[in-house]
Amino acid sequence: MYNSKTISVDFEKKCGKMKPLLGINGGPKSGGYDLPFDFSEEFSEMAVPFVRTASAAGEYGLNQFVNIHCIFPDFDADEELEESYNFLPTDLYLSSIKECGGEIFFRLGESPEPYKRKLYAKSPRDKEKWARICEHIIMHYNEGWADGFKMNIKYFEIWSGADRQECFASAKEDFFELYAVTALHLRERFPKIKIGGYGMSGFYAQNRLGASEEEKSYVPFMQKFLIYIRQKEAPLDFFTWCCHSANPEEIAMHSKYARNYLDTAGFRKTRSILCDYNTQEYGDQLIAMREGFPSEMVAAMITAQRAPIDMMFYATSDISTGNNGLFSMSDFKTPHRYAAFQTASLFAKLSRLGTVAETVGDYPKELYTMATFNKDEGALMLVTRAYAGKLEINLKGSEYDLCTVTKVVSGGERGRGSVYKSDNIKINKNRLALTAKKNEVYYFELKKTAEQDSDEAQEIDY
């Protein structure tokens, strides 16, 4: 016998604006100067609001993009001279992001180096010069210096994962000083940009009993960092941190930790940004083939909307890793879209409407909902994580009387999933009904057309 639950949506009660939650680590193109791996169409369809460049120089970046040593290859060169810089690969990379309509979240620093001898993932020997190099990079992309651009990039992140040896092999005090020197220099030179860091590796030790010694070191590192830059009066417009978890409630919990630590340290106006999230921990497993991934991803974004998070970035667009559950390349030529890409595209449609309506009837670990609207239309997204049974949806404060329902189910050929669509579903007396199974994602496009003519909720079927 089926369970039964009721969800209520009140369009007269506004719950703020949609946050930019569908940011992505890594841009739509990669693969060296020629940028042969192209997901521009996918990025545009998902309406990716921000692209964080910390993952730009991975395996398919060929050590050419974004990293300071890629742009300024000879640290002994004169940082005032245009010829000291190699901007072209990063120009092409960033331009591909802008062409898709996304804003750039620029990481100033170096990519991780997992081998013992670090060439670049360490403190520069001249921190003041390093800060001036960063200044000239910003000049190139925002002020047109060195035949550059006026991209109006607002967010500049100093380093990423500085609390891990593979990302920053020098002493933590070296990073604290590097951040303060660079942030103070850039604030004086560019008073309108937003400066922050540092890709904190996570709050796992706060609630996971099996946390490693390295994971236990992340929070003390952060606390010392906040104390140091507070003493130096260095700006921290935003603080970035990571969370890989299949449990949306853990993301909400970690967001509260981050907000609490920032407020306690005196950074109440600092934005808290989840800069690197996925629903699995780091590894080589192909997450796209996991049955629950599409519903996990949407549940995480719905949870983040209600949590004290200002922005969120999915990791990653890099097709060389199993952590990319959105798309891949077939024979390195034809883009292959996974089921999670379909759900992300639906979430983008939800986000475009802008204003969030109140929903009542979420059940942690089982059922997640979010509704948005503008003056002409509304939308509802419903995720059944661990729930199977009958659902009745009550719409309050609206005149919607017709809807189109799209359902995405994971699985299918190579994780492509299945998409089902039902058009012209009547909304009788503001009610809808359906029978759902676990790990399904529903998207309701709500429209105003004719008068309602029945007291019965129409059962949605496929």
Short mmCIF file of C-alpha atoms in Angstrom, two decimals:
data_model
loop_
_atom_site.label_atom_id
_atom_site.label_comp_id
_atom_site.label_asym_id
_atom_site.label_seq_id
_atom_site.Cartn_x
_atom_site.Cartn_y
_atom_site.Cartn_z
CA MET A 1 0.00 0.00 0.00
CA TYR A 2 1.32 3.43 -0.97
CA ASN A 3 2.28 6.16 1.46
CA SER A 4 0.66 9.56 1.07
CA LYS A 5 2.09 13.05 1.62
CA THR A 6 0.91 16.60 0.98
CA ILE A 7 2.97 19.54 -0.26
CA SER A 8 1.71 23.11 0.02
CA VAL A 9 3.02 26.05 -2.02
CA ASP A 10 1.98 29.59 -1.11
CA PHE A 11 2.73 32.10 -3.88
CA GLU A 12 1.61 34.98 -1.68
CA LYS A 13 4.52 34.38 0.68
CA LYS A 14 7.86 35.43 -0.78
CA CYS A 15 11.04 33.83 0.54
CA GLY A 16 13.61 36.01 -1.16
CA LYS A 17 15.41 35.81 -4.49
CA MET A 18 17.07 32.78 -6.02
CA LYS A 19 20.78 32.58 -5.26
CA PRO A 20 23.39 31.70 -7.91
CA LEU A 21 23.60 28.02 -7.00
CA LEU A 22 24.41 26.47 -10.37
CA GLY A 23 27.95 27.78 -10.59
CA ILE A 24 30.53 25.33 -11.94
CA ASN A 25 34.25 24.79 -11.39
CA GLY A 26 35.88 24.90 -14.80
CA GLY A 27 34.71 26.51 -18.03
CA PRO A 28 32.88 25.16 -21.08
CA LYS A 29 36.02 24.66 -23.17
CA SER A 30 39.35 23.03 -22.45
CA GLY A 31 42.17 21.08 -24.08
CA GLY A 32 44.98 23.52 -24.79
CA TYR A 33 45.21 26.42 -27.22
CA ASP A 34 42.70 24.87 -29.61
CA LEU A 35 40.07 24.26 -26.88
CA PRO A 36 38.75 21.14 -28.66
CA PHE A 37 36.48 19.96 -25.81
CA ASP A 38 33.47 22.22 -26.10
CA PHE A 39 30.41 22.22 -23.82
CA SER A 40 29.27 25.76 -24.64
CA GLU A 41 25.80 24.57 -25.62
CA GLU A 42 25.44 22.71 -22.33
CA PHE A 43 26.64 25.70 -20.27
CA SER A 44 24.20 28.00 -22.08
CA GLU A 45 21.30 25.60 -21.57
CA MET A 46 22.07 25.40 -17.85
CA ALA A 47 22.42 29.21 -17.75
CA VAL A 48 25.53 28.82 -15.58
CA PRO A 49 25.71 32.09 -13.59
CA PHE A 50 29.37 31.89 -12.46
CA VAL A 51 32.38 29.82 -13.49
CA ARG A 52 35.16 29.38 -10.97
CA THR A 53 38.54 29.01 -12.62
CA ALA A 54 40.31 27.02 -9.89
CA SER A 55 39.98 23.83 -11.96
CA ALA A 56 41.04 25.39 -15.25
CA ALA A 57 44.52 23.93 -15.47
CA GLY A 58 43.72 20.28 -14.84
CA GLU A 59 44.67 17.38 -17.09
CA TYR A 60 42.95 18.91 -20.10
CA GLY A 61 44.22 22.40 -19.32
CA LEU A 62 47.69 21.23 -20.33
CA ASN A 63 49.24 23.54 -17.74
CA GLN A 64 48.38 26.61 -19.79
CA PHE A 65 45.44 28.44 -18.22
CA VAL A 66 44.84 30.79 -15.29
CA ASN A 67 47.61 29.66 -12.91
CA ILE A 68 49.98 32.51 -12.10
CA HIS A 69 53.00 30.66 -13.48
CA CYS A 70 51.11 30.03 -16.75
CA ILE A 71 50.37 33.72 -17.22
CA PHE A 72 53.70 34.95 -15.82
CA PRO A 73 56.12 32.10 -16.67
CA ASP A 74 59.41 33.72 -15.59
CA PHE A 75 59.18 35.03 -12.03
CA ASP A 76 62.44 36.94 -12.50
CA ALA A 77 60.95 38.98 -15.38
CA ASP A 78 59.78 42.57 -14.99
CA GLU A 79 56.11 42.52 -13.95
CA GLU A 80 55.58 46.01 -15.37
CA LEU A 81 56.29 44.87 -18.95
CA GLU A 82 53.61 43.42 -21.24
CA GLU A 83 56.07 41.01 -22.82
CA SER A 84 56.58 39.26 -19.46
CA TYR A 85 53.07 37.81 -19.67
CA ASN A 86 51.53 35.01 -21.72
CA PHE A 87 47.84 35.89 -21.68
CA LEU A 88 46.63 34.14 -24.85
CA PRO A 89 45.55 30.72 -23.48
CA THR A 90 43.71 32.31 -20.55
CA ASP A 91 42.18 34.92 -22.89
CA LEU A 92 40.65 32.15 -24.99
CA TYR A 93 39.53 30.23 -21.92
CA LEU A 94 37.82 33.19 -20.22
CA SER A 95 36.26 34.42 -23.47
CA SER A 96 34.54 31.05 -23.86
CA ILE A 97 32.91 31.58 -20.45
CA LYS A 98 31.67 35.06 -21.32
CA GLU A 99 30.29 33.82 -24.64
CA CYS A 100 28.02 31.44 -22.70
CA GLY A 101 26.67 34.30 -20.58
CA GLY A 102 28.46 33.35 -17.36
CA GLU A 103 30.40 35.58 -15.00
CA ILE A 104 33.99 34.72 -14.05
CA PHE A 105 35.09 33.87 -10.52
CA PHE A 106 38.85 34.21 -10.97
CA ARG A 107 41.23 32.24 -8.77
CA LEU A 108 44.64 33.88 -8.29
CA GLY A 109 47.02 31.08 -7.40
CA GLU A 110 48.19 27.64 -8.49
CA SER A 111 46.61 24.24 -9.04
CA PRO A 112 47.35 21.30 -6.72
CA GLU A 113 50.54 19.33 -7.29
CA PRO A 114 50.09 15.80 -5.89
CA TYR A 115 53.75 14.84 -6.27
CA LYS A 116 56.32 15.35 -3.51
CA ARG A 117 58.38 18.08 -5.16
CA LYS A 118 56.27 21.20 -5.65
CA LEU A 119 57.20 23.52 -8.48
CA TYR A 120 54.48 26.14 -8.04
CA ALA A 121 52.08 25.08 -5.25
CA LYS A 122 54.03 26.94 -2.60
CA SER A 123 54.64 30.44 -1.37
CA PRO A 124 56.34 32.76 -3.91
CA ARG A 125 59.73 33.98 -2.81
CA ASP A 126 58.65 37.64 -3.21
CA LYS A 127 55.10 38.15 -1.95
CA GLU A 128 54.95 41.85 -2.85
CA LYS A 129 55.97 41.11 -6.44
CA TRP A 130 53.40 38.31 -6.60
CA ALA A 131 50.74 40.81 -5.56
CA ARG A 132 51.85 43.19 -8.31
CA ILE A 133 51.66 40.36 -10.86
CA CYS A 134 48.06 39.75 -9.74
CA GLU A 135 47.41 43.47 -10.14
CA HIS A 136 48.55 43.38 -13.76
CA ILE A 137 46.45 40.30 -14.49
CA ILE A 138 43.40 42.17 -13.25
CA MET A 139 44.44 45.20 -15.29
CA HIS A 140 44.52 43.00 -18.39
CA TYR A 141 41.05 41.52 -17.89
CA ASN A 142 39.24 44.51 -16.44
CA GLU A 143 41.07 47.60 -17.75
CA GLY A 144 42.31 46.51 -21.17
CA TRP A 145 46.01 46.63 -20.30
CA ALA A 146 48.34 44.71 -22.64
CA ASP A 147 45.76 44.50 -25.42
CA GLY A 148 43.31 43.10 -22.92
CA PHE A 149 39.62 43.22 -22.05
CA LYS A 150 37.03 45.00 -19.98
CA MET A 151 35.32 41.90 -18.60
CA ASN A 152 34.30 43.56 -15.35
CA ILE A 153 35.29 40.51 -13.32
CA LYS A 154 34.13 41.17 -9.77
CA TYR A 155 35.35 38.15 -7.78
CA PHE A 156 39.05 37.42 -7.28
CA GLU A 157 39.90 34.50 -5.01
CA ILE A 158 43.38 34.27 -3.53
CA TRP A 159 44.47 30.63 -3.75
CA SER A 160 42.36 27.50 -3.29
CA GLY A 161 42.87 24.67 -0.81
CA ALA A 162 45.67 26.50 0.99
CA ASP A 163 45.16 24.25 4.03
CA ARG A 164 46.34 21.15 2.12
CA GLN A 165 49.96 20.29 1.38
CA GLU A 166 49.29 19.36 -2.25
CA CYS A 167 47.83 22.84 -2.82
CA PHE A 168 50.18 24.97 -0.70
CA ALA A 169 53.33 23.23 0.51
CA SER A 170 54.78 26.12 2.49
CA ALA A 171 54.04 26.96 6.13
CA LYS A 172 50.54 28.19 6.92
CA GLU A 173 52.00 31.49 8.16
CA ASP A 174 53.42 32.02 4.66
CA PHE A 175 49.93 31.76 3.21
CA PHE A 176 48.45 34.09 5.82
CA GLU A 177 51.07 36.70 4.94
CA LEU A 178 50.67 36.15 1.19
CA TYR A 179 46.91 36.62 1.47
CA ALA A 180 47.20 39.81 3.55
CA VAL A 181 49.87 41.37 1.34
CA THR A 182 47.95 40.60 -1.85
CA ALA A 183 44.49 41.51 -0.54
CA LEU A 184 45.64 44.87 0.84
CA HIS A 185 47.48 45.72 -2.38
CA LEU A 186 44.52 44.80 -4.59
CA ARG A 187 42.01 46.63 -2.39
CA GLU A 188 44.01 49.86 -2.70
CA ARG A 189 44.41 49.43 -6.47
CA PHE A 190 40.89 48.13 -7.26
CA PRO A 191 38.48 49.35 -4.56
CA LYS A 192 35.38 47.95 -6.31
CA ILE A 193 36.35 44.32 -6.83
CA LYS A 194 35.53 41.59 -4.31
CA ILE A 195 38.54 39.90 -2.73
CA GLY A 196 38.49 36.67 -0.78
CA GLY A 197 39.75 33.13 -0.41
CA TYR A 198 40.92 30.51 0.19
CA GLY A 199 38.99 27.36 -0.76
CA MET A 200 38.96 25.97 2.80
CA SER A 201 38.90 22.18 2.45
CA GLY A 202 35.90 21.46 4.64
CA PHE A 203 34.24 21.14 8.05
CA TYR A 204 34.06 17.33 7.99
CA ALA A 205 35.77 16.88 11.37
CA GLN A 206 33.00 18.82 13.08
CA ASN A 207 30.43 16.07 12.54
CA ARG A 208 32.14 12.98 11.07
CA LEU A 209 33.50 10.57 13.65
CA GLY A 210 35.91 9.00 11.17
CA ALA A 211 37.58 12.25 10.12
CA SER A 212 41.28 11.96 9.25
CA GLU A 213 44.03 13.93 10.98
CA GLU A 214 44.31 16.12 7.90
CA GLU A 215 40.58 16.85 7.97
CA LYS A 216 40.86 17.75 11.64
CA SER A 217 43.46 20.39 10.75
CA TYR A 218 41.19 22.38 8.42
CA VAL A 219 39.17 24.30 11.03
CA PRO A 220 42.18 25.32 13.20
CA PHE A 221 43.89 26.56 10.02
CA MET A 222 40.82 28.65 9.19
CA GLN A 223 40.56 30.06 12.72
CA LYS A 224 44.20 31.18 12.69
CA PHE A 225 43.75 32.65 9.21
CA LEU A 226 40.76 34.72 10.30
CA ILE A 227 42.59 36.00 13.37
CA TYR A 228 45.65 36.93 11.30
CA ILE A 229 43.88 38.88 8.57
CA ARG A 230 41.68 40.58 11.17
CA GLN A 231 44.83 41.84 12.87
CA LYS A 232 46.27 42.99 9.55
CA GLU A 233 42.92 44.59 8.56
CA ALA A 234 43.06 42.73 5.26
CA PRO A 235 39.78 42.55 3.31
CA LEU A 236 37.75 39.35 3.16
CA ASP A 237 34.71 40.14 1.04
CA PHE A 238 33.95 36.43 0.67
CA PHE A 239 35.11 33.16 2.20
CA THR A 240 35.19 29.99 0.08
CA TRP A 241 34.92 26.46 1.43
CA CYS A 242 34.29 22.91 0.15
CA CYS A 243 31.84 20.14 0.93
CA HIS A 244 31.52 16.76 -0.78
CA SER A 245 28.50 14.97 0.65
CA ALA A 246 25.51 13.00 -0.58
CA ASN A 247 23.56 14.27 2.44
CA PRO A 248 21.94 17.69 1.85
CA GLU A 249 21.54 18.11 5.60
CA GLU A 250 25.33 17.95 5.97
CA ILE A 251 25.68 20.80 3.48
CA ALA A 252 23.19 22.83 5.55
CA MET A 253 25.10 21.97 8.72
CA HIS A 254 28.45 23.01 7.27
CA SER A 255 26.97 26.27 5.97
CA LYS A 256 25.95 27.09 9.55
CA TYR A 257 29.46 26.28 10.77
CA ALA A 258 30.98 28.62 8.18
CA ARG A 259 28.58 31.44 8.96
CA ASN A 260 29.10 31.06 12.70
CA TYR A 261 32.90 31.10 12.45
CA LEU A 262 32.87 34.16 10.21
CA ASP A 263 30.48 36.05 12.47
CA THR A 264 32.39 35.12 15.61
CA ALA A 265 35.67 36.30 14.05
CA GLY A 266 34.12 39.68 13.16
CA PHE A 267 33.43 39.04 9.47
CA ARG A 268 29.65 39.42 9.55
CA LYS A 269 29.52 41.06 6.13
CA THR A 270 31.73 38.44 4.48
CA ARG A 271 29.86 36.27 2.00
CA SER A 272 29.97 32.53 2.56
CA ILE A 273 30.51 30.64 -0.69
CA LEU A 274 30.44 26.87 -1.13
CA CYS A 275 33.06 26.84 -3.86
CA ASP A 276 33.48 23.12 -4.48
CA TYR A 277 30.66 20.66 -3.87
CA ASN A 278 29.67 17.26 -5.15
CA THR A 279 27.58 14.47 -3.72
CA GLN A 280 30.53 12.12 -3.42
CA GLU A 281 33.92 12.44 -1.87
CA TYR A 282 36.95 12.81 -4.10
CA GLY A 283 37.61 9.67 -6.11
CA ASP A 284 37.63 7.99 -9.48
CA GLN A 285 34.15 6.45 -9.31
CA LEU A 286 31.95 7.54 -12.20
CA ILE A 287 29.30 9.36 -10.25
CA ALA A 288 27.04 9.79 -13.27
CA MET A 289 26.22 6.09 -13.16
CA ARG A 290 24.98 6.20 -9.58
CA GLU A 291 21.19 5.93 -9.53
CA GLY A 292 20.61 8.63 -6.93
CA PHE A 293 23.00 11.29 -8.22
CA PRO A 294 20.56 13.52 -10.19
CA SER A 295 18.15 13.73 -7.26
CA GLU A 296 21.03 14.23 -4.79
CA MET A 297 22.33 17.18 -6.80
CA VAL A 298 18.98 18.98 -6.96
CA ALA A 299 18.27 18.26 -3.28
CA ALA A 300 21.63 19.85 -2.44
CA MET A 301 20.80 23.03 -4.38
CA ILE A 302 17.34 23.28 -2.84
CA THR A 303 18.88 22.90 0.61
CA ALA A 304 21.53 25.52 -0.15
CA GLN A 305 18.85 28.04 -1.14
CA ARG A 306 17.51 27.90 2.42
CA ALA A 307 20.90 27.70 4.15
CA PRO A 308 23.25 30.62 4.97
CA ILE A 309 25.13 30.20 1.68
CA ASP A 310 25.48 33.08 -0.79
CA MET A 311 26.75 31.16 -3.82
CA MET A 312 27.58 27.58 -4.77
CA PHE A 313 29.81 25.86 -7.35
CA TYR A 314 29.54 22.29 -8.59
CA ALA A 315 32.77 20.37 -9.06
CA THR A 316 33.52 19.86 -11.82
CA SER A 317 33.28 20.37 -15.59
CA ASP A 318 36.57 18.49 -16.03
CA ILE A 319 35.82 15.46 -18.22
CA SER A 320 39.00 13.73 -17.04
CA THR A 321 37.50 12.92 -13.65
CA GLY A 322 34.67 10.66 -12.51
CA ASN A 323 33.41 13.54 -10.37
CA ASN A 324 31.86 15.17 -13.44
CA GLY A 325 28.35 13.79 -13.41
CA LEU A 326 26.91 16.25 -15.94
CA PHE A 327 28.52 15.37 -19.26
CA SER A 328 31.46 13.66 -20.96
CA MET A 329 32.92 13.24 -24.42
CA SER A 330 32.08 10.24 -26.61
CA ASP A 331 35.29 9.31 -28.42
CA PHE A 332 36.53 12.78 -27.39
CA LYS A 333 34.35 14.30 -30.11
CA THR A 334 30.64 14.12 -29.32
CA PRO A 335 29.25 15.50 -26.03
CA HIS A 336 27.38 12.95 -23.96
CA ARG A 337 24.79 14.30 -21.51
CA TYR A 338 24.05 12.44 -18.29
CA ALA A 339 20.73 12.47 -16.41
CA ALA A 340 22.01 15.09 -13.95
CA PHE A 341 22.51 17.51 -16.84
CA GLN A 342 18.77 17.27 -17.55
CA THR A 343 17.90 18.02 -13.93
CA ALA A 344 20.42 20.90 -13.80
CA SER A 345 18.81 22.43 -16.90
CA LEU A 346 15.40 22.23 -15.23
CA PHE A 347 16.85 23.87 -12.12
CA ALA A 348 18.12 26.68 -14.34
CA LYS A 349 14.57 27.26 -15.60
CA LEU A 350 13.39 27.38 -11.99
CA SER A 351 16.09 29.93 -11.13
CA ARG A 352 15.20 32.26 -14.01
CA LEU A 353 11.82 33.11 -12.48
CA GLY A 354 13.64 34.80 -9.64
CA THR A 355 11.35 34.96 -6.59
CA VAL A 356 11.05 31.99 -4.22
CA ALA A 357 7.64 31.04 -2.84
CA GLU A 358 7.05 29.37 0.50
CA THR A 359 6.72 25.59 0.38
CA VAL A 360 5.59 23.37 3.24
CA GLY A 361 5.95 19.61 3.17
CA ASP A 362 9.65 18.83 2.83
CA TYR A 363 10.76 15.64 4.55
CA PRO A 364 14.52 15.46 5.20
CA LYS A 365 16.26 12.65 3.31
CA GLU A 366 12.96 11.82 1.55
CA LEU A 367 11.38 14.74 -0.27
CA TYR A 368 12.60 18.22 -1.30
CA THR A 369 10.62 21.00 -3.00
CA MET A 370 11.16 24.54 -4.25
CA ALA A 371 8.82 26.94 -6.05
CA THR A 372 9.58 30.18 -7.89
CA PHE A 373 7.52 32.71 -9.79
CA ASN A 374 7.37 36.05 -11.57
CA LYS A 375 4.39 38.14 -12.62
CA ASP A 376 3.44 35.81 -15.49
CA GLU A 377 4.34 32.26 -14.55
CA GLY A 378 5.36 29.91 -11.78
CA ALA A 379 7.37 26.72 -11.37
CA LEU A 380 7.75 23.94 -8.85
CA MET A 381 10.60 21.47 -8.55
CA LEU A 382 10.07 18.29 -6.58
CA VAL A 383 12.70 15.70 -5.70
CA THR A 384 11.90 12.27 -4.30
CA ARG A 385 15.12 11.08 -2.72
CA ALA A 386 13.92 8.20 -0.55
CA TYR A 387 10.16 8.52 -0.88
CA ALA A 388 7.75 6.44 -2.89
CA GLY A 389 4.02 6.98 -2.74
CA LYS A 390 1.17 9.33 -3.47
CA LEU A 391 1.65 13.09 -3.41
CA GLU A 392 -0.92 15.86 -3.40
CA ILE A 393 0.25 19.37 -4.23
CA ASN A 394 -1.79 22.33 -3.02
CA LEU A 395 -1.13 25.70 -4.68
CA LYS A 396 -2.14 28.73 -2.67
CA GLY A 397 -2.33 32.37 -3.68
CA SER A 398 -2.16 31.71 -7.41
CA GLU A 399 -4.35 31.65 -10.49
CA TYR A 400 -2.46 28.86 -12.25
CA ASP A 401 -4.82 26.44 -13.91
CA LEU A 402 -2.62 24.56 -16.40
CA CYS A 403 0.79 22.98 -16.18
CA THR A 404 3.39 21.00 -18.06
CA VAL A 405 5.16 18.34 -16.02
CA THR A 406 8.63 17.00 -16.82
CA LYS A 407 10.04 13.98 -15.00
CA VAL A 408 13.68 12.85 -15.07
CA VAL A 409 14.61 9.34 -14.01
CA SER A 410 18.24 8.28 -13.69
CA GLY A 411 19.79 5.25 -15.37
CA GLY A 412 19.27 4.50 -19.05
CA GLU A 413 21.98 4.07 -21.66
CA ARG A 414 25.35 5.10 -20.19
CA GLY A 415 23.64 7.16 -17.48
CA ARG A 416 21.73 9.31 -19.94
CA GLY A 417 18.51 8.90 -17.95
CA SER A 418 14.95 9.11 -19.20
CA VAL A 419 12.88 12.27 -19.60
CA TYR A 420 9.08 12.11 -19.63
CA LYS A 421 6.75 14.99 -20.34
CA SER A 422 3.02 15.54 -19.81
CA ASP A 423 1.42 18.64 -21.35
CA ASN A 424 -1.79 20.51 -20.59
CA ILE A 425 -2.43 19.06 -17.15
CA LYS A 426 -5.42 20.81 -15.58
CA ILE A 427 -4.95 22.29 -12.12
CA ASN A 428 -8.39 21.86 -10.56
CA LYS A 429 -9.09 23.95 -7.47
CA ASN A 430 -5.34 24.58 -7.08
CA ARG A 431 -4.54 20.90 -6.64
CA LEU A 432 -2.38 18.32 -8.40
CA ALA A 433 -1.75 14.68 -7.59
CA LEU A 434 0.80 12.09 -8.65
CA THR A 435 2.33 8.79 -7.63
CA ALA A 436 6.09 9.01 -7.29
CA LYS A 437 8.98 6.59 -6.96
CA LYS A 438 12.39 7.07 -5.31
CA ASN A 439 15.08 9.18 -6.98
CA GLU A 440 12.81 11.04 -9.38
CA VAL A 441 12.96 14.73 -10.23
CA TYR A 442 9.81 16.59 -11.30
CA TYR A 443 9.51 20.04 -12.81
CA PHE A 444 6.10 21.76 -13.05
CA GLU A 445 5.65 24.72 -15.39
CA LEU A 446 2.59 26.57 -14.07
CA LYS A 447 0.49 28.79 -16.35
CA LYS A 448 -2.58 30.99 -16.18
CA THR A 449 -5.11 30.30 -18.92
CA ALA A 450 -8.79 29.50 -18.34
CA GLU A 451 -11.10 29.10 -15.36
CA GLN A 452 -11.00 25.96 -13.25
CA ASP A 453 -13.96 23.67 -13.67
CA SER A 454 -13.56 20.70 -11.31
CA ASP A 455 -13.10 20.00 -7.62
CA GLU A 456 -10.90 16.95 -8.26
CA ALA A 457 -7.11 17.01 -8.42
CA GLN A 458 -6.02 15.59 -11.76
CA GLU A 459 -3.72 12.59 -11.43
CA ILE A 460 -0.52 13.05 -13.42
CA ASP A 461 0.47 9.96 -15.36
CA TYR A 462 3.18 9.04 -17.88
#
